[in-house]
PDB file of C-alpha atoms in Angstrom:
ATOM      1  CA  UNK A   6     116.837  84.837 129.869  1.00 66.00           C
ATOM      2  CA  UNK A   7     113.540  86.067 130.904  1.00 83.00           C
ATOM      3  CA  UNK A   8     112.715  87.632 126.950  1.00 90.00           C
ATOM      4  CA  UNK A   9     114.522  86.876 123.752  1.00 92.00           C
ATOM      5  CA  UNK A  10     113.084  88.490 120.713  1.00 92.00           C
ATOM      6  CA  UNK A  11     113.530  90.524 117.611  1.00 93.00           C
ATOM      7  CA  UNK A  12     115.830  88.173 115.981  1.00 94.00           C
ATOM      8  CA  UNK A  13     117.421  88.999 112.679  1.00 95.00           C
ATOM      9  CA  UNK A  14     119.597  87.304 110.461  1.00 94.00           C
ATOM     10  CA  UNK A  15     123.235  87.575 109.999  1.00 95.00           C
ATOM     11  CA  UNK A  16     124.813  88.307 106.726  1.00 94.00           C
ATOM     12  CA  UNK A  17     126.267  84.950 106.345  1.00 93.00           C
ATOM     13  CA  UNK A  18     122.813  83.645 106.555  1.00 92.00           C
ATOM     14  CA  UNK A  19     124.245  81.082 109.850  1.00 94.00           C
ATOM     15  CA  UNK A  20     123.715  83.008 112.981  1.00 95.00           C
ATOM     16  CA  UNK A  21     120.923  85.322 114.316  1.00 95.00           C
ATOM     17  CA  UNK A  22     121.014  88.157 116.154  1.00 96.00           C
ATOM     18  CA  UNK A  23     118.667  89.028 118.484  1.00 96.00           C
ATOM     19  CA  UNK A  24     118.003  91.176 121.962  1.00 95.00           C
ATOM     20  CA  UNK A  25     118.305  89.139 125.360  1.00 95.00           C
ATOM     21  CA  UNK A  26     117.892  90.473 128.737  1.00 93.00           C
ATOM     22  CA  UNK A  27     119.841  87.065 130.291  1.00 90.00           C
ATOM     23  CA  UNK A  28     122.783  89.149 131.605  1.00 87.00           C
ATOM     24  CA  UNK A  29     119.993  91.840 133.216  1.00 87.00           C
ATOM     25  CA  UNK A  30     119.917  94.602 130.967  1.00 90.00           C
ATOM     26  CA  UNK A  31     118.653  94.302 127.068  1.00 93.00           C
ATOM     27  CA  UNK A  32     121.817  93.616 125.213  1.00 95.00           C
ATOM     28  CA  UNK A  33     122.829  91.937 121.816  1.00 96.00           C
ATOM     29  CA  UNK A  34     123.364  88.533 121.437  1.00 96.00           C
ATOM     30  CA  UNK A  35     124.238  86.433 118.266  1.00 96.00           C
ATOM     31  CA  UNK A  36     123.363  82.439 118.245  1.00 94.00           C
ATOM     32  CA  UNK A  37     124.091  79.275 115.093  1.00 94.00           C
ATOM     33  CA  UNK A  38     120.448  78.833 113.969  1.00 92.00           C
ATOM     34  CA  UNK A  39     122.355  75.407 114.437  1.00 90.00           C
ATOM     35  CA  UNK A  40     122.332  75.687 117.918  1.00 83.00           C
ATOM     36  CA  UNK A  41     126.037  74.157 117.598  1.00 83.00           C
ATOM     37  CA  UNK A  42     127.362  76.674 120.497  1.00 88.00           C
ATOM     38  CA  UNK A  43     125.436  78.859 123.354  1.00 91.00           C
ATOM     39  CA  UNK A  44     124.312  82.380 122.672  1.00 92.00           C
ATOM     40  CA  UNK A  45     127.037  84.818 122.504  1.00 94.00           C
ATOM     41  CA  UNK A  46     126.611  88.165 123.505  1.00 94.00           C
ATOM     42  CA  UNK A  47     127.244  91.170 120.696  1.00 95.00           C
ATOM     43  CA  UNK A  48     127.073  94.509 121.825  1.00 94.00           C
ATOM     44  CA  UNK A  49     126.005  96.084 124.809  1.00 93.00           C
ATOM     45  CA  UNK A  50     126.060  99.577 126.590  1.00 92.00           C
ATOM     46  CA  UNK A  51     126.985 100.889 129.966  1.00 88.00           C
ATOM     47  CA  UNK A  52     124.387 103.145 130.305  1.00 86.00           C
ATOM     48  CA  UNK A  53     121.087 101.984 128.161  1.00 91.00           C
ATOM     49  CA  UNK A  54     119.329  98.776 127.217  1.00 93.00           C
ATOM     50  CA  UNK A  55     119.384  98.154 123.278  1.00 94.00           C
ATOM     51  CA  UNK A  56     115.802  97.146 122.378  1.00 94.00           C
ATOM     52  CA  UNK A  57     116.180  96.158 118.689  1.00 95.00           C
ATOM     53  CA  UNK A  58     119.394  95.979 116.568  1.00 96.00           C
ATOM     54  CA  UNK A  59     120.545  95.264 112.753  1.00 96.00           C
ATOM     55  CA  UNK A  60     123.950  94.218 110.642  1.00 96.00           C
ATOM     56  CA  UNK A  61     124.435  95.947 107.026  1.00 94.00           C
ATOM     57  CA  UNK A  62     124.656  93.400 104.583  1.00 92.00           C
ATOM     58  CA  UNK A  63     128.456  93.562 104.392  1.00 93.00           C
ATOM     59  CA  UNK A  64     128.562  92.731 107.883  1.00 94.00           C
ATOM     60  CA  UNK A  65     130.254  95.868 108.724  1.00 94.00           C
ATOM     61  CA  UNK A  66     127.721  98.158 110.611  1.00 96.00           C
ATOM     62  CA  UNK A  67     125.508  97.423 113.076  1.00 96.00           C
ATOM     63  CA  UNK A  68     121.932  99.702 113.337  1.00 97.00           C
ATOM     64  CA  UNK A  69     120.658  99.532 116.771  1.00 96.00           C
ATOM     65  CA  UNK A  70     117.772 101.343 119.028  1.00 95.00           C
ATOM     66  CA  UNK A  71     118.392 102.383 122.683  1.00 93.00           C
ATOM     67  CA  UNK A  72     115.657 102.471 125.253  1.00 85.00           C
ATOM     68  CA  UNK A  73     114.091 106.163 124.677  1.00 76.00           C
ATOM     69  CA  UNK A  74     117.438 107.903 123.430  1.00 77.00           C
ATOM     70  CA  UNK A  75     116.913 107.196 119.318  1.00 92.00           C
ATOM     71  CA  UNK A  76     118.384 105.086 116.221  1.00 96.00           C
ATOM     72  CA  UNK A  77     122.581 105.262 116.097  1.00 96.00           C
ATOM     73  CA  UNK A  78     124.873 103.290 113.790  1.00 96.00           C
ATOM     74  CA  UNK A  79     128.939 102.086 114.424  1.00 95.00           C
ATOM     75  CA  UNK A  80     131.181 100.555 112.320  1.00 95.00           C
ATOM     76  CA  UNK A  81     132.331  96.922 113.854  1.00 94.00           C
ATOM     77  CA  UNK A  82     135.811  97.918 112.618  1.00 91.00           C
ATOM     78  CA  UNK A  83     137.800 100.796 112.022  1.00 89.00           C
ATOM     79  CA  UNK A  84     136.484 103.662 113.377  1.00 89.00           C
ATOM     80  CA  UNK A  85     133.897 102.444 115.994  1.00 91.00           C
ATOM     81  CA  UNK A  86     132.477 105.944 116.900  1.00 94.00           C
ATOM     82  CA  UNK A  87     128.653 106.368 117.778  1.00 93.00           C
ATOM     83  CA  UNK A  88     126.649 108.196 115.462  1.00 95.00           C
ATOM     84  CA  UNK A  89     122.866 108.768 115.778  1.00 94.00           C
ATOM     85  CA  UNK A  90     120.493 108.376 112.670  1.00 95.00           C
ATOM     86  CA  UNK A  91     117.202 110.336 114.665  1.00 93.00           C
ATOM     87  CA  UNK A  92     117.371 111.559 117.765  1.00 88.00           C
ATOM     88  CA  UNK A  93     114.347 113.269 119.422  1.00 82.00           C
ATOM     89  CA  UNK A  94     111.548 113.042 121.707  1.00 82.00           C
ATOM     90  CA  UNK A  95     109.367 111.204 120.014  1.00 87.00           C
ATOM     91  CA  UNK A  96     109.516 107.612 119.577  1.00 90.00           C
ATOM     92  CA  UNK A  97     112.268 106.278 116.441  1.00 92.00           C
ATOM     93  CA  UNK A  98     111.759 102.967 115.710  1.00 93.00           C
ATOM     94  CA  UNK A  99     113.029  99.785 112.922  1.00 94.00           C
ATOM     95  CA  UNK A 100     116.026 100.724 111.547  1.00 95.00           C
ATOM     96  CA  UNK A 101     116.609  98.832 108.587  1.00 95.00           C
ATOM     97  CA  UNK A 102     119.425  99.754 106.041  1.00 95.00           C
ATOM     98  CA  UNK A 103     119.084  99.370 101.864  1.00 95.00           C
ATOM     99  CA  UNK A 104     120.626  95.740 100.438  1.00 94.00           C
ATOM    100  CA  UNK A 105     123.504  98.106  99.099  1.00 93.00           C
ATOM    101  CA  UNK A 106     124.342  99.737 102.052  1.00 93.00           C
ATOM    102  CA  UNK A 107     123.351 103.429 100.768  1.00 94.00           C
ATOM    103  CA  UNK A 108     119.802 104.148 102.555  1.00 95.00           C
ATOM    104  CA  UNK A 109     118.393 103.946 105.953  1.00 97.00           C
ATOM    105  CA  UNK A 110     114.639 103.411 106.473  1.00 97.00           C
ATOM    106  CA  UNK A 111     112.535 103.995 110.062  1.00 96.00           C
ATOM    107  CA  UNK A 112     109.655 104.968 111.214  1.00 95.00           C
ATOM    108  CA  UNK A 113     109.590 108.392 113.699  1.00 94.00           C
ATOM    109  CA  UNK A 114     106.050 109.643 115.787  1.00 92.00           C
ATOM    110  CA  UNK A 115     108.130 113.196 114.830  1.00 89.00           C
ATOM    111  CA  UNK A 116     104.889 114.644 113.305  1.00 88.00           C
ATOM    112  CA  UNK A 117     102.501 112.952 115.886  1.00 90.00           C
ATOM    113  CA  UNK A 118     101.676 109.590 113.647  1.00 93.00           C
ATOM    114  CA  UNK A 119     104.212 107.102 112.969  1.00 94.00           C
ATOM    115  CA  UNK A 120     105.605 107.459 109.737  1.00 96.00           C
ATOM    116  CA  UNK A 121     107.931 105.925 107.468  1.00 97.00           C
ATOM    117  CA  UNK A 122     111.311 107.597 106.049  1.00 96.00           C
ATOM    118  CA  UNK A 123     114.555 107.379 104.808  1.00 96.00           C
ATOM    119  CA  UNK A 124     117.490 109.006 104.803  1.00 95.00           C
ATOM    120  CA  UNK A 125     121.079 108.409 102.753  1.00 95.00           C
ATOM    121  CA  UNK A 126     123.385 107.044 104.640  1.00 95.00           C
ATOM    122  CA  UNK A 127     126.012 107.382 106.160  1.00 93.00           C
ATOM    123  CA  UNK A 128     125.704 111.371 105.067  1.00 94.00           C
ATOM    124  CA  UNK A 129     122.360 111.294 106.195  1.00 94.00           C
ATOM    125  CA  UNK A 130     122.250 114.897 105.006  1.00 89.00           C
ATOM    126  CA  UNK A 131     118.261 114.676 104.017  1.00 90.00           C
ATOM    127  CA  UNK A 132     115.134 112.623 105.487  1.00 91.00           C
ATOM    128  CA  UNK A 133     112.254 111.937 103.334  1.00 93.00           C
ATOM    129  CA  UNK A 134     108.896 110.735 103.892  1.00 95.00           C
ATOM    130  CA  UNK A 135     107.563 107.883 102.171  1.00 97.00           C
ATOM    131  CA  UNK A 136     104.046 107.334 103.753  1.00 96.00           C
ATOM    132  CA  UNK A 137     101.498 109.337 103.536  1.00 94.00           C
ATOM    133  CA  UNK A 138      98.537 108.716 106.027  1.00 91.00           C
ATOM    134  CA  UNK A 139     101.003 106.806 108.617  1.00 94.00           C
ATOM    135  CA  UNK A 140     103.823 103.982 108.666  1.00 95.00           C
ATOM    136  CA  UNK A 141     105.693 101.299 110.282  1.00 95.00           C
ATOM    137  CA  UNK A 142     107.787  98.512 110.343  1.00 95.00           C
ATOM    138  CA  UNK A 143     109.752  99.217 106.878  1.00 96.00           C
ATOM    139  CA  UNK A 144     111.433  96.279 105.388  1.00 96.00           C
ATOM    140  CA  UNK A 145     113.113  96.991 101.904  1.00 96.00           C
ATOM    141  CA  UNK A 146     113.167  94.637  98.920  1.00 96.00           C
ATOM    142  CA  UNK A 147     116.006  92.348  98.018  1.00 94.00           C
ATOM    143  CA  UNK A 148     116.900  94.471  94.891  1.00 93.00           C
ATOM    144  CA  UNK A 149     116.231  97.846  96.739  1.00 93.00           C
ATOM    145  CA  UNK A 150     113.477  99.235  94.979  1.00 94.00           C
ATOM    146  CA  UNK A 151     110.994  99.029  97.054  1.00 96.00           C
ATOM    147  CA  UNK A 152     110.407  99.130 100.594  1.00 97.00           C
ATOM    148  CA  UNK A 153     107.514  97.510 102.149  1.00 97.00           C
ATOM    149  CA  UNK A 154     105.893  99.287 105.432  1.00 96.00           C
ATOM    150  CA  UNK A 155     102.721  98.657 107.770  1.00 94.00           C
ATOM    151  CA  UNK A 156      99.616 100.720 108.198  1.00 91.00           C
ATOM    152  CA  UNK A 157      96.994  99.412 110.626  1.00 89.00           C
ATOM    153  CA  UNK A 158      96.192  95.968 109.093  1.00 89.00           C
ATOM    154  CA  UNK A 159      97.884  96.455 105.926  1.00 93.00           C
ATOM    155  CA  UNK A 160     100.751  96.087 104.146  1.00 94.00           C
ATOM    156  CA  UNK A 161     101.820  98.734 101.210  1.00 96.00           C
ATOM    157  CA  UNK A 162     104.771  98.627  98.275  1.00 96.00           C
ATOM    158  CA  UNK A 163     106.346 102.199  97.957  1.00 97.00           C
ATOM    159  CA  UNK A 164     108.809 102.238  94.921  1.00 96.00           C
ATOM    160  CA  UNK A 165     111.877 104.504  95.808  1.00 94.00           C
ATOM    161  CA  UNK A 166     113.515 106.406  93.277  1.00 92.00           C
ATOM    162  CA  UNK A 167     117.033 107.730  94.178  1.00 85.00           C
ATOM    163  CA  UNK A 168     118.006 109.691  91.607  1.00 84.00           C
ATOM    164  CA  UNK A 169     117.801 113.032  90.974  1.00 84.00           C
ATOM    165  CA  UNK A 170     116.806 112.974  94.193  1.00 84.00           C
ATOM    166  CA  UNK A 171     114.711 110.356  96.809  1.00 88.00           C
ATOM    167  CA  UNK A 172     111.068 110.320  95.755  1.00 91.00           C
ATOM    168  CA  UNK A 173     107.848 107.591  95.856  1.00 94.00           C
ATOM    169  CA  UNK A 174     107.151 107.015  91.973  1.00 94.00           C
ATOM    170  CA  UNK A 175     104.565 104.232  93.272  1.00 95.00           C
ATOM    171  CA  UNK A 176     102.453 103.079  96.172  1.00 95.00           C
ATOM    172  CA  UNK A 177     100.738 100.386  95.922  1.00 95.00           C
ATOM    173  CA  UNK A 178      98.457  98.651  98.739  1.00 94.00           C
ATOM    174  CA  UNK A 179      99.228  94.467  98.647  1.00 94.00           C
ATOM    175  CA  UNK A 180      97.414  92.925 101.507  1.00 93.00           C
ATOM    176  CA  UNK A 181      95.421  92.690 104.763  1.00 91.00           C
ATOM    177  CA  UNK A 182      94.603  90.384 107.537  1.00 87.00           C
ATOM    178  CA  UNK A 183      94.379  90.032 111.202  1.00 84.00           C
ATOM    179  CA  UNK A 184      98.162  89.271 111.224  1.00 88.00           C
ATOM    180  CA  UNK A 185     100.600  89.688 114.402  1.00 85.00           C
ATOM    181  CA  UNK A 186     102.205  93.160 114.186  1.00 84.00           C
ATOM    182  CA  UNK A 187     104.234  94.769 116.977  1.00 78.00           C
ATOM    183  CA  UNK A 188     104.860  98.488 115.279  1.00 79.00           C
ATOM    184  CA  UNK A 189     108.276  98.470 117.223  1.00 87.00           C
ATOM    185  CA  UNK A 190     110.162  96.098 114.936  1.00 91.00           C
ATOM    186  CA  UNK A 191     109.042  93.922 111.853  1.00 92.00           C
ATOM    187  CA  UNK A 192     107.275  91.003 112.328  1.00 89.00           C
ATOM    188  CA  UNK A 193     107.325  90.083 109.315  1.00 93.00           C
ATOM    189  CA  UNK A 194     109.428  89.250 106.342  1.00 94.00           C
ATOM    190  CA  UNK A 195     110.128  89.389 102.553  1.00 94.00           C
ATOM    191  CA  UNK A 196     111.749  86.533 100.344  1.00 93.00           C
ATOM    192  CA  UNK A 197     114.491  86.476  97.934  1.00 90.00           C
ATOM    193  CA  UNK A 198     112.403  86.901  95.252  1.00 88.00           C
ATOM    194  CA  UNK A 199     110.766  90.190  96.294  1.00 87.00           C
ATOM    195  CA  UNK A 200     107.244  88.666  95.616  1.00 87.00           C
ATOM    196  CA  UNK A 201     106.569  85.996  98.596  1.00 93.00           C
ATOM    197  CA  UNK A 202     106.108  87.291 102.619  1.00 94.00           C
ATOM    198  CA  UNK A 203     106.077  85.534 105.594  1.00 93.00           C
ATOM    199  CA  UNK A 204     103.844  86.816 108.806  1.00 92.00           C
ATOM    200  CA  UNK A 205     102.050  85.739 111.843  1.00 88.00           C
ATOM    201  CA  UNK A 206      98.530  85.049 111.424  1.00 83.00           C
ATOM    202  CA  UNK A 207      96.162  85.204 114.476  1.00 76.00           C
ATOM    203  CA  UNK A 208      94.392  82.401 115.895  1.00 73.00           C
ATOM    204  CA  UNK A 209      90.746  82.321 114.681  1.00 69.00           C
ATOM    205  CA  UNK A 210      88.287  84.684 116.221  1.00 63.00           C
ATOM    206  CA  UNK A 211      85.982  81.529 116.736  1.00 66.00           C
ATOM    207  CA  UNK A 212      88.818  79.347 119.039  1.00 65.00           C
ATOM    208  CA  UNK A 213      86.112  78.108 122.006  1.00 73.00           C
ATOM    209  CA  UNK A 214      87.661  76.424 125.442  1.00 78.00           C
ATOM    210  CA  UNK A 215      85.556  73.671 126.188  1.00 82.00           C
ATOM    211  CA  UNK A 216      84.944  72.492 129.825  1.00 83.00           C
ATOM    212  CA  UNK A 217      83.775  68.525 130.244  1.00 81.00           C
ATOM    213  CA  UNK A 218      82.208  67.672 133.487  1.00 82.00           C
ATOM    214  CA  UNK A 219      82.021  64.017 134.506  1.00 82.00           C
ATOM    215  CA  UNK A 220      84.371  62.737 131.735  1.00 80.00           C
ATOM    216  CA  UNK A 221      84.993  59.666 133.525  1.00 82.00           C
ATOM    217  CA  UNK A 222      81.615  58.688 133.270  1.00 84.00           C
ATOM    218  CA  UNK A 223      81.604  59.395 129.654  1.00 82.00           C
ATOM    219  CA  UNK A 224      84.583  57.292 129.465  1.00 81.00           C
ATOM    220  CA  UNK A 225      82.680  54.283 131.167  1.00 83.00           C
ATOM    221  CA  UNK A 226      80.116  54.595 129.016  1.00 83.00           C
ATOM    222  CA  UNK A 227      82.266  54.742 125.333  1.00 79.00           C
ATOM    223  CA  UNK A 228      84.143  51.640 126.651  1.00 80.00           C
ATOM    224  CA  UNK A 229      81.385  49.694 127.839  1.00 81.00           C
ATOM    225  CA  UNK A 230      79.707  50.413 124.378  1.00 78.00           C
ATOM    226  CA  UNK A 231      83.209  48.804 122.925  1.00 70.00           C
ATOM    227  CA  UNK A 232      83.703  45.559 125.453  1.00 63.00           C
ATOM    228  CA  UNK A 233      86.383  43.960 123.307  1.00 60.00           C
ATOM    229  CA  UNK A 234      88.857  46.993 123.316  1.00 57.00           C
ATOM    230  CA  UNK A 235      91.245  47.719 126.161  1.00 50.00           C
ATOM    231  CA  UNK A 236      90.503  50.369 128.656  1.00 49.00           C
ATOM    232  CA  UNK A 237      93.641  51.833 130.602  1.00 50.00           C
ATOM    233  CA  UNK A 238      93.109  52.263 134.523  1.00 52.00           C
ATOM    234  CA  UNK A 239      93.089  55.908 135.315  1.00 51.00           C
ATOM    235  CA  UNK A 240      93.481  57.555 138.426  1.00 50.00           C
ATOM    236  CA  UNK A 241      91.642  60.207 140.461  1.00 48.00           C
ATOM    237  CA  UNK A 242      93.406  62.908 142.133  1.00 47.00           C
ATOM    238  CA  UNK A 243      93.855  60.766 145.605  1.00 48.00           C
ATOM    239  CA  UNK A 244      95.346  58.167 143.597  1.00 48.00           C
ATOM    240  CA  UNK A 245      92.976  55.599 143.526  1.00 51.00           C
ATOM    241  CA  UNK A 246      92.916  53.986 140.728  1.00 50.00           C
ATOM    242  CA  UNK A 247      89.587  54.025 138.429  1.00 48.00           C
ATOM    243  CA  UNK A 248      88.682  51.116 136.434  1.00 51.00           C
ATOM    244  CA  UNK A 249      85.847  51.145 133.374  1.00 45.00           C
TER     245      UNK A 249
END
């Protein structure tokens, strides 16, 4: 395929899944991280590409995002109904459900900044906003109690509280850096332990191309300054071959 991207990981930790336009559209594909078999494709719809797509942890719901039409959620069993998470005009982006299943976080330009929220799920019956001065790419915790989001070049803690209801009891700002971010889905990641992430850094600002002009005659002169070592014949672009 042209583009493959925006892989996640399966629940039993041995396949990914990621998008794939190979068949035309943007569909669903899983693949072993062994590559032990070809790319398999998922999920897929009739009448819209899927640009980004996650499994619950039980491995029974899959999250996905359609091109301009919102966030939905089916069950891959049992009742396979369509059911959409947000829906709007504006642009609702990285679905990513709670470790136990019971919250959904995204980010939604609903107010005219991205911003980061969540909502119970599967009643959905309330969306709350956990950042405050703009938000993407949530990831949540391993244990759940946190769930890490983007502003700009940095990256903030927000510990959720669920009960009586879903509040922020803490914000807390963790790190910066010219890292690779793509605001439409994570690039980045959290480790078992909570306390350890994994991003993209950028090359460095100072990265120079450097043009040589003449190198053969530098190469004549290195090897004649070192007789006794061996000195390959190299050709030109006719083909003639160039001896030191």
């Amino acid at each position: 395929g042209t583009v493959n991207d925006r892989p996640e990981w399966m629940p039993d930790g041995k396949h990914l899944l990621f998008t794939s336009n190979r068949a035309g559209s943007y569909e669903i594909w899983t693949q072993s991280v062994e590559g032990s078999a070809p790319a398999e494709p998922f999920f897929r719809l009739k009448d819209s590409q899927i640009l980004e797509a996650v499994v619950s942890g039980d491995g029974r719901t899959l999250l996905y995002r359609t091109g301009g039409q919102g966030i939905f959620y089916r069950r891959l069993d049992g009742d396979t109904n369509v059911h959409p998470i947000a829906q709007g005009e504006a642009a609702e982006l990285a679905p990513r459900l709670s470790p136990d299943g019971r919250f959904v976080a995204y980010s939604s330009e609903e107010t005219g900044v991205a911003q980061v929220f969540v909502r119970p799920f599967p009643s959905l019956r309330e969306r709350f906003q956990v950042s405050v001065d703009g938000g993407t790419e949530p990831v949540w915790a391993p244990d759940g109690r946190r769930l890490f989001y983007r502003r700009n070049r940095l990256i903030t803690a927000a510990t959720i509280s669920t009960s009586p209801d879903l509040s922020v009891t803490r914000r807390e700002e963790l790190f910066e850096g010219d890292f690779v971010f793509q605001s439409v889905h994570a690039e980045y990641d959290v480790a078992p332990n909570g306390n350890q992430f994994l991003v993209m850094q950028r090359a460095e600002s100072d990265v120079q191309t450097i043009v040589v002009q003449n190198w053969f005659g530098e190469l004549r002169q290195r090897v004649a300054r070192q007789p006794n070592r061996w000195a390959y014949r190299l050709g030109d672009a006719t083909g003639e071959p160039l001896t030191a």
